[in-house]
Amino acid sequence: MSSISNSNGPKKALDGVFRSMRIASSSLTAERTRIDTITKNIANARTTLVPGTGEPYRREDVSFAPIMERAAGGEDQFMGIRVEEILKDQSPFEEVFDPSHPDADERGVVLYPNVNAMKEMADLVTAVRSYEANLSVQETFERMADRALRLAE
Amino acid sequence: MVDGIGGSGAGRAAIEAALKQIRSQAQEMGAKAGGLEEAGASSEASKASFQSVLQEGIGTVEKGVEKTNNLHIDVLNGRLDIHEVAASLKESEITFQFALQVRNKLMDAYREVMRMSV
């Protein structure tokens, strides 16, 4: 999705100057993906049948991994983070006895997703806080650059 | 010495000595002028490299700002997040401010030279 913080592209001029800006940007993108996943979990909290799988919606979680780039000196340099993969939560589904439900099995039990709304809300709060923290980093960087340039006036 | 002009041999000798002195001084000046010319040539070379450096820098700044100008298409196509646009805008703003400061410094230096009384 991101085309700015794409670290696989050619080395851009002023890259070093805006490094912290780019790292924070990559983190923002990752947090956005996390928030999207949490949104999906909350939206699907009552989805009893996902077409094609034959089972209820399975809770998803994201894992992050650092982006390392081989620098000129031969050392790996941290360039930001990215979403490594979207994991499926393997915890058991919730069983509810409801024979009138169209997705009930022969015992009259309906399987509900393994999504806990409280947990998702807590995750959402931490994701939003991380997002805000990275935005603060960018704001601080901007102020720093601004002050540094004012020194030249 | 002036008394001796067109007069005695001693006076002529004095004139000749004075001329000799002037000639040697001229030679010395010429050598200095040559040196100055050489210095001028070398400053020409450094000027060229300075120019290329400046042009390269301006090119970099222009590219950065231009990249940001084309961002709105990516946003409308859903390829970019809002925060990335904001970050990119800020980046190009800072880059431009940097270029502006360099330009201001150059203009200051130019004005300083022009104000110099000859």
mmCIF file of C-alpha atoms in Angstrom:
data_model
loop_
_atom_site.group_PDB
_atom_site.id
_atom_site.type_symbol
_atom_site.label_atom_id
_atom_site.label_comp_id
_atom_site.label_asym_id
_atom_site.label_seq_id
_atom_site.Cartn_x
_atom_site.Cartn_y
_atom_site.Cartn_z
ATOM 1 C CA MET A 1 0.000 0.000 0.000
ATOM 2 C CA SER A 2 2.704 2.407 0.952
ATOM 3 C CA SER A 3 4.688 3.908 -1.868
ATOM 4 C CA ILE A 4 6.496 6.607 0.072
ATOM 5 C CA SER A 5 8.071 4.534 2.781
ATOM 6 C CA ASN A 6 8.982 1.864 0.277
ATOM 7 C CA SER A 7 12.515 1.061 1.335
ATOM 8 C CA ASN A 8 13.155 -1.232 -1.599
ATOM 9 C CA GLY A 9 13.305 1.720 -3.976
ATOM 10 C CA PRO A 10 16.476 3.481 -4.986
ATOM 11 C CA LYS A 11 18.331 5.463 -2.364
ATOM 12 C CA LYS A 12 16.779 8.893 -2.353
ATOM 13 C CA ALA A 13 18.574 12.096 -1.629
ATOM 14 C CA LEU A 14 17.885 13.536 1.821
ATOM 15 C CA ASP A 15 16.910 10.040 2.932
ATOM 16 C CA GLY A 16 19.096 10.295 5.976
ATOM 17 C CA VAL A 17 17.542 13.596 6.973
ATOM 18 C CA PHE A 18 14.018 12.242 6.980
ATOM 19 C CA ARG A 19 14.851 8.840 8.422
ATOM 20 C CA SER A 20 12.880 9.205 11.635
ATOM 21 C CA MET A 21 10.008 10.624 9.607
ATOM 22 C CA ARG A 22 9.978 7.541 7.383
ATOM 23 C CA ILE A 23 10.319 5.108 10.278
ATOM 24 C CA ALA A 24 7.372 6.727 12.030
ATOM 25 C CA SER A 25 5.455 6.644 8.764
ATOM 26 C CA SER A 26 6.042 2.905 8.352
ATOM 27 C CA SER A 27 4.847 2.386 11.901
ATOM 28 C CA LEU A 28 1.746 4.447 11.187
ATOM 29 C CA THR A 29 0.971 2.247 8.205
ATOM 30 C CA ALA A 30 1.449 -0.878 10.319
ATOM 31 C CA GLU A 31 -0.815 0.480 13.060
ATOM 32 C CA ARG A 32 -3.393 1.335 10.462
ATOM 33 C CA THR A 33 -3.370 -2.298 9.331
ATOM 34 C CA ARG A 34 -3.753 -3.374 12.953
ATOM 35 C CA ILE A 35 -6.711 -1.037 13.426
ATOM 36 C CA ASP A 36 -8.238 -2.362 10.198
ATOM 37 C CA THR A 37 -7.865 -5.911 11.512
ATOM 38 C CA ILE A 38 -9.471 -5.005 14.840
ATOM 39 C CA THR A 39 -12.313 -3.331 12.952
ATOM 40 C CA LYS A 40 -12.776 -6.512 10.961
ATOM 41 C CA ASN A 41 -12.839 -8.565 14.178
ATOM 42 C CA ILE A 42 -15.459 -6.340 15.812
ATOM 43 C CA ALA A 43 -17.565 -6.231 12.662
ATOM 44 C CA ASN A 44 -17.488 -10.015 12.419
ATOM 45 C CA ALA A 45 -18.156 -10.672 16.115
ATOM 46 C CA ARG A 46 -21.457 -12.388 15.269
ATOM 47 C CA THR A 47 -20.606 -13.933 11.891
ATOM 48 C CA THR A 48 -21.520 -17.581 12.381
ATOM 49 C CA LEU A 49 -20.620 -18.774 8.896
ATOM 50 C CA VAL A 50 -17.885 -17.560 6.597
ATOM 51 C CA PRO A 51 -18.622 -18.754 3.052
ATOM 52 C CA GLY A 52 -16.085 -21.232 1.747
ATOM 53 C CA THR A 53 -14.705 -22.245 5.148
ATOM 54 C CA GLY A 54 -17.767 -23.891 6.716
ATOM 55 C CA GLU A 55 -16.961 -22.397 10.091
ATOM 56 C CA PRO A 56 -17.545 -19.113 11.912
ATOM 57 C CA TYR A 57 -15.292 -16.113 11.540
ATOM 58 C CA ARG A 58 -11.904 -16.690 13.091
ATOM 59 C CA ARG A 59 -10.343 -13.817 14.984
ATOM 60 C CA GLU A 60 -7.305 -12.285 13.277
ATOM 61 C CA ASP A 61 -4.228 -10.710 14.723
ATOM 62 C CA VAL A 62 -1.280 -8.976 13.074
ATOM 63 C CA SER A 63 2.409 -9.476 13.752
ATOM 64 C CA PHE A 64 4.999 -6.832 13.017
ATOM 65 C CA ALA A 65 8.567 -7.253 11.802
ATOM 66 C CA PRO A 66 11.378 -4.747 11.389
ATOM 67 C CA ILE A 67 12.503 -3.629 7.949
ATOM 68 C CA MET A 68 16.270 -3.928 7.775
ATOM 69 C CA GLU A 69 18.276 -2.462 4.963
ATOM 70 C CA ARG A 70 21.881 -3.146 4.113
ATOM 71 C CA ALA A 71 23.652 0.183 4.546
ATOM 72 C CA ALA A 72 26.735 1.314 2.648
ATOM 73 C CA GLY A 73 29.026 0.187 5.447
ATOM 74 C CA GLY A 74 27.721 -3.370 5.195
ATOM 75 C CA GLU A 75 25.733 -3.076 8.403
ATOM 76 C CA ASP A 76 22.019 -3.647 8.601
ATOM 77 C CA GLN A 77 20.117 -0.484 9.296
ATOM 78 C CA PHE A 78 16.669 -0.253 10.816
ATOM 79 C CA MET A 79 14.345 1.414 8.316
ATOM 80 C CA GLY A 80 10.961 0.914 9.933
ATOM 81 C CA ILE A 81 8.434 -1.806 10.566
ATOM 82 C CA ARG A 82 5.991 -3.686 8.410
ATOM 83 C CA VAL A 83 3.179 -6.148 8.937
ATOM 84 C CA GLU A 84 4.809 -9.567 8.846
ATOM 85 C CA GLU A 85 1.604 -11.597 8.620
ATOM 86 C CA ILE A 86 -2.019 -11.719 9.656
ATOM 87 C CA LEU A 87 -2.431 -14.588 12.084
ATOM 88 C CA LYS A 88 -5.585 -16.605 12.653
ATOM 89 C CA ASP A 89 -6.505 -17.044 16.301
ATOM 90 C CA GLN A 90 -6.723 -20.808 16.904
ATOM 91 C CA SER A 91 -8.586 -20.557 20.211
ATOM 92 C CA PRO A 92 -11.944 -22.483 20.334
ATOM 93 C CA PHE A 93 -15.186 -20.951 19.134
ATOM 94 C CA GLU A 94 -17.954 -20.042 21.487
ATOM 95 C CA GLU A 95 -20.732 -22.649 21.611
ATOM 96 C CA VAL A 96 -24.309 -21.418 22.045
ATOM 97 C CA PHE A 97 -27.360 -23.654 22.131
ATOM 98 C CA ASP A 98 -29.853 -22.191 19.640
ATOM 99 C CA PRO A 99 -31.692 -24.832 17.542
ATOM 100 C CA SER A 100 -33.680 -22.199 15.611
ATOM 101 C CA HIS A 101 -30.526 -20.664 14.196
ATOM 102 C CA PRO A 102 -29.941 -21.465 10.499
ATOM 103 C CA ASP A 103 -26.290 -22.330 11.184
ATOM 104 C CA ALA A 104 -27.050 -24.654 14.109
ATOM 105 C CA ASP A 105 -25.623 -28.193 13.860
ATOM 106 C CA GLU A 106 -27.520 -31.438 14.534
ATOM 107 C CA ARG A 107 -27.132 -30.910 18.293
ATOM 108 C CA GLY A 108 -28.701 -27.466 18.004
ATOM 109 C CA VAL A 109 -25.398 -25.783 18.851
ATOM 110 C CA VAL A 110 -24.293 -22.656 17.010
ATOM 111 C CA LEU A 111 -20.608 -21.783 16.892
ATOM 112 C CA TYR A 112 -19.869 -18.115 17.364
ATOM 113 C CA PRO A 113 -16.527 -16.434 16.501
ATOM 114 C CA ASN A 114 -13.743 -16.455 19.053
ATOM 115 C CA VAL A 115 -13.919 -12.680 19.216
ATOM 116 C CA ASN A 116 -14.090 -10.973 22.578
ATOM 117 C CA ALA A 117 -15.421 -7.449 22.100
ATOM 118 C CA MET A 118 -13.783 -6.212 25.321
ATOM 119 C CA LYS A 119 -10.400 -7.495 24.213
ATOM 120 C CA GLU A 120 -10.842 -5.934 20.786
ATOM 121 C CA MET A 121 -11.687 -2.577 22.336
ATOM 122 C CA ALA A 122 -8.613 -2.760 24.541
ATOM 123 C CA ASP A 123 -6.494 -3.639 21.489
ATOM 124 C CA LEU A 124 -8.059 -0.759 19.608
ATOM 125 C CA VAL A 125 -7.103 1.668 22.365
ATOM 126 C CA THR A 126 -3.464 0.500 22.359
ATOM 127 C CA ALA A 127 -3.350 0.646 18.545
ATOM 128 C CA VAL A 128 -4.705 4.186 18.510
ATOM 129 C CA ARG A 129 -2.241 5.207 21.238
ATOM 130 C CA SER A 130 0.643 3.772 19.189
ATOM 131 C CA TYR A 131 -0.633 5.652 16.156
ATOM 132 C CA GLU A 132 -0.750 8.880 18.133
ATOM 133 C CA ALA A 133 2.728 8.252 19.525
ATOM 134 C CA ASN A 134 4.151 7.928 16.019
ATOM 135 C CA LEU A 135 2.351 11.060 14.927
ATOM 136 C CA SER A 136 3.922 12.841 17.896
ATOM 137 C CA VAL A 137 7.320 11.650 16.711
ATOM 138 C CA GLN A 138 6.656 13.171 13.310
ATOM 139 C CA GLU A 139 5.432 16.416 14.828
ATOM 140 C CA THR A 140 8.499 16.608 17.035
ATOM 141 C CA PHE A 141 10.776 15.922 14.085
ATOM 142 C CA GLU A 142 9.093 18.668 12.114
ATOM 143 C CA ARG A 143 9.542 21.119 14.985
ATOM 144 C CA MET A 144 13.185 20.116 15.294
ATOM 145 C CA ALA A 145 13.831 20.645 11.582
ATOM 146 C CA ASP A 146 11.990 23.947 11.706
ATOM 147 C CA ARG A 147 14.050 25.190 14.628
ATOM 148 C CA ALA A 148 17.274 24.007 12.997
ATOM 149 C CA LEU A 149 16.456 25.876 9.802
ATOM 150 C CA ARG A 150 15.551 28.993 11.749
ATOM 151 C CA LEU A 151 19.095 28.910 13.067
ATOM 152 C CA ALA A 152 20.300 29.765 9.546
ATOM 153 C CA GLU A 153 18.179 32.892 9.259
ATOM 154 C CA MET B 1 68.212 62.984 -8.961
ATOM 155 C CA VAL B 2 65.992 65.371 -10.940
ATOM 156 C CA ASP B 3 68.862 67.847 -11.096
ATOM 157 C CA GLY B 4 70.859 65.287 -12.943
ATOM 158 C CA ILE B 5 68.422 64.824 -15.864
ATOM 159 C CA GLY B 6 70.112 65.454 -19.238
ATOM 160 C CA GLY B 7 73.185 66.523 -17.310
ATOM 161 C CA SER B 8 76.127 64.651 -16.109
ATOM 162 C CA GLY B 9 76.830 61.007 -16.608
ATOM 163 C CA ALA B 10 76.098 60.462 -13.005
ATOM 164 C CA GLY B 11 72.555 61.779 -13.623
ATOM 165 C CA ARG B 12 72.061 59.430 -16.580
ATOM 166 C CA ALA B 13 73.223 56.542 -14.527
ATOM 167 C CA ALA B 14 70.649 57.529 -11.913
ATOM 168 C CA ILE B 15 67.881 57.551 -14.556
ATOM 169 C CA GLU B 16 68.956 54.225 -15.869
ATOM 170 C CA ALA B 17 68.936 52.842 -12.359
ATOM 171 C CA ALA B 18 65.432 54.219 -11.798
ATOM 172 C CA LEU B 19 64.181 52.697 -15.087
ATOM 173 C CA LYS B 20 65.737 49.420 -14.194
ATOM 174 C CA GLN B 21 63.966 49.520 -10.905
ATOM 175 C CA ILE B 22 60.630 50.288 -12.575
ATOM 176 C CA ARG B 23 61.149 47.503 -15.096
ATOM 177 C CA SER B 24 61.911 44.995 -12.403
ATOM 178 C CA GLN B 25 58.865 46.207 -10.493
ATOM 179 C CA ALA B 26 56.746 45.798 -13.621
ATOM 180 C CA GLN B 27 58.080 42.331 -14.072
ATOM 181 C CA GLU B 28 57.227 41.570 -10.511
ATOM 182 C CA MET B 29 53.722 42.997 -11.024
ATOM 183 C CA GLY B 30 53.346 40.966 -14.206
ATOM 184 C CA ALA B 31 54.312 37.843 -12.356
ATOM 185 C CA LYS B 32 51.787 38.733 -9.699
ATOM 186 C CA ALA B 33 49.154 39.393 -12.362
ATOM 187 C CA GLY B 34 49.944 36.028 -13.909
ATOM 188 C CA GLY B 35 49.501 34.483 -10.551
ATOM 189 C CA LEU B 36 46.183 36.241 -10.233
ATOM 190 C CA GLU B 37 45.133 34.917 -13.621
ATOM 191 C CA GLU B 38 46.041 31.442 -12.526
ATOM 192 C CA ALA B 39 44.061 31.940 -9.363
ATOM 193 C CA GLY B 40 41.198 33.141 -11.526
ATOM 194 C CA ALA B 41 41.377 29.982 -13.595
ATOM 195 C CA SER B 42 41.288 27.774 -10.548
ATOM 196 C CA SER B 43 38.381 29.740 -9.118
ATOM 197 C CA GLU B 44 36.674 29.195 -12.470
ATOM 198 C CA ALA B 45 37.009 25.463 -11.951
ATOM 199 C CA SER B 46 35.718 25.642 -8.395
ATOM 200 C CA LYS B 47 32.905 27.878 -9.580
ATOM 201 C CA ALA B 48 31.866 25.241 -12.083
ATOM 202 C CA SER B 49 31.801 22.547 -9.428
ATOM 203 C CA PHE B 50 29.944 24.847 -7.040
ATOM 204 C CA GLN B 51 27.445 25.510 -9.783
ATOM 205 C CA SER B 52 26.942 21.804 -10.433
ATOM 206 C CA VAL B 53 26.556 21.124 -6.726
ATOM 207 C CA LEU B 54 23.981 23.889 -6.477
ATOM 208 C CA GLN B 55 22.122 22.661 -9.526
ATOM 209 C CA GLU B 56 22.148 19.115 -8.205
ATOM 210 C CA GLY B 57 20.750 20.330 -4.907
ATOM 211 C CA ILE B 58 18.027 22.329 -6.592
ATOM 212 C CA GLY B 59 17.201 19.282 -8.725
ATOM 213 C CA THR B 60 16.854 17.166 -5.603
ATOM 214 C CA VAL B 61 14.573 19.693 -3.950
ATOM 215 C CA GLU B 62 12.494 20.040 -7.098
ATOM 216 C CA LYS B 63 12.125 16.282 -7.416
ATOM 217 C CA GLY B 64 11.011 16.009 -3.793
ATOM 218 C CA VAL B 65 8.427 18.750 -4.143
ATOM 219 C CA GLU B 66 7.238 17.404 -7.480
ATOM 220 C CA LYS B 67 6.773 13.942 -6.000
ATOM 221 C CA THR B 68 4.487 15.443 -3.378
ATOM 222 C CA ASN B 69 2.579 17.336 -6.037
ATOM 223 C CA ASN B 70 1.681 14.049 -7.714
ATOM 224 C CA LEU B 71 0.502 12.479 -4.469
ATOM 225 C CA HIS B 72 -3.148 13.427 -4.709
ATOM 226 C CA ILE B 73 -3.620 10.953 -7.586
ATOM 227 C CA ASP B 74 -2.279 8.143 -5.406
ATOM 228 C CA VAL B 75 -4.589 9.204 -2.576
ATOM 229 C CA LEU B 76 -7.646 9.240 -4.823
ATOM 230 C CA ASN B 77 -6.727 5.786 -6.109
ATOM 231 C CA GLY B 78 -6.530 4.534 -2.537
ATOM 232 C CA ARG B 79 -2.855 3.644 -2.793
ATOM 233 C CA LEU B 80 -1.839 5.942 0.034
ATOM 234 C CA ASP B 81 -2.838 6.592 3.604
ATOM 235 C CA ILE B 82 -3.634 10.060 4.859
ATOM 236 C CA HIS B 83 -0.742 10.077 7.270
ATOM 237 C CA GLU B 84 1.677 9.293 4.470
ATOM 238 C CA VAL B 85 0.424 12.249 2.481
ATOM 239 C CA ALA B 86 0.739 14.493 5.504
ATOM 240 C CA ALA B 87 4.259 13.223 6.188
ATOM 241 C CA SER B 88 5.242 13.694 2.569
ATOM 242 C CA LEU B 89 3.849 17.213 2.525
ATOM 243 C CA LYS B 90 5.823 18.058 5.634
ATOM 244 C CA GLU B 91 8.948 16.497 4.172
ATOM 245 C CA SER B 92 8.719 18.567 1.020
ATOM 246 C CA GLU B 93 7.966 21.646 3.081
ATOM 247 C CA ILE B 94 11.084 21.132 5.171
ATOM 248 C CA THR B 95 13.126 20.402 2.041
ATOM 249 C CA PHE B 96 11.859 23.580 0.442
ATOM 250 C CA GLN B 97 12.574 25.616 3.574
ATOM 251 C CA PHE B 98 16.088 24.227 3.518
ATOM 252 C CA ALA B 99 16.524 25.244 -0.128
ATOM 253 C CA LEU B 100 15.105 28.665 0.685
ATOM 254 C CA GLN B 101 17.622 29.139 3.482
ATOM 255 C CA VAL B 102 20.479 28.187 1.149
ATOM 256 C CA ARG B 103 19.181 30.680 -1.407
ATOM 257 C CA ASN B 104 18.844 33.398 1.239
ATOM 258 C CA LYS B 105 22.436 32.818 2.314
ATOM 259 C CA LEU B 106 23.620 33.061 -1.304
ATOM 260 C CA MET B 107 21.728 36.299 -1.846
ATOM 261 C CA ASP B 108 23.128 37.704 1.377
ATOM 262 C CA ALA B 109 26.650 36.883 0.234
ATOM 263 C CA TYR B 110 26.000 38.475 -3.170
ATOM 264 C CA ARG B 111 24.626 41.665 -1.614
ATOM 265 C CA GLU B 112 27.548 41.790 0.764
ATOM 266 C CA VAL B 113 29.956 41.690 -2.186
ATOM 267 C CA MET B 114 27.993 44.305 -4.140
ATOM 268 C CA ARG B 115 28.000 46.667 -1.143
ATOM 269 C CA MET B 116 31.750 46.472 -0.878
ATOM 270 C CA SER B 117 33.333 49.854 -1.665
ATOM 271 C CA VAL B 118 36.055 49.534 -4.302
#
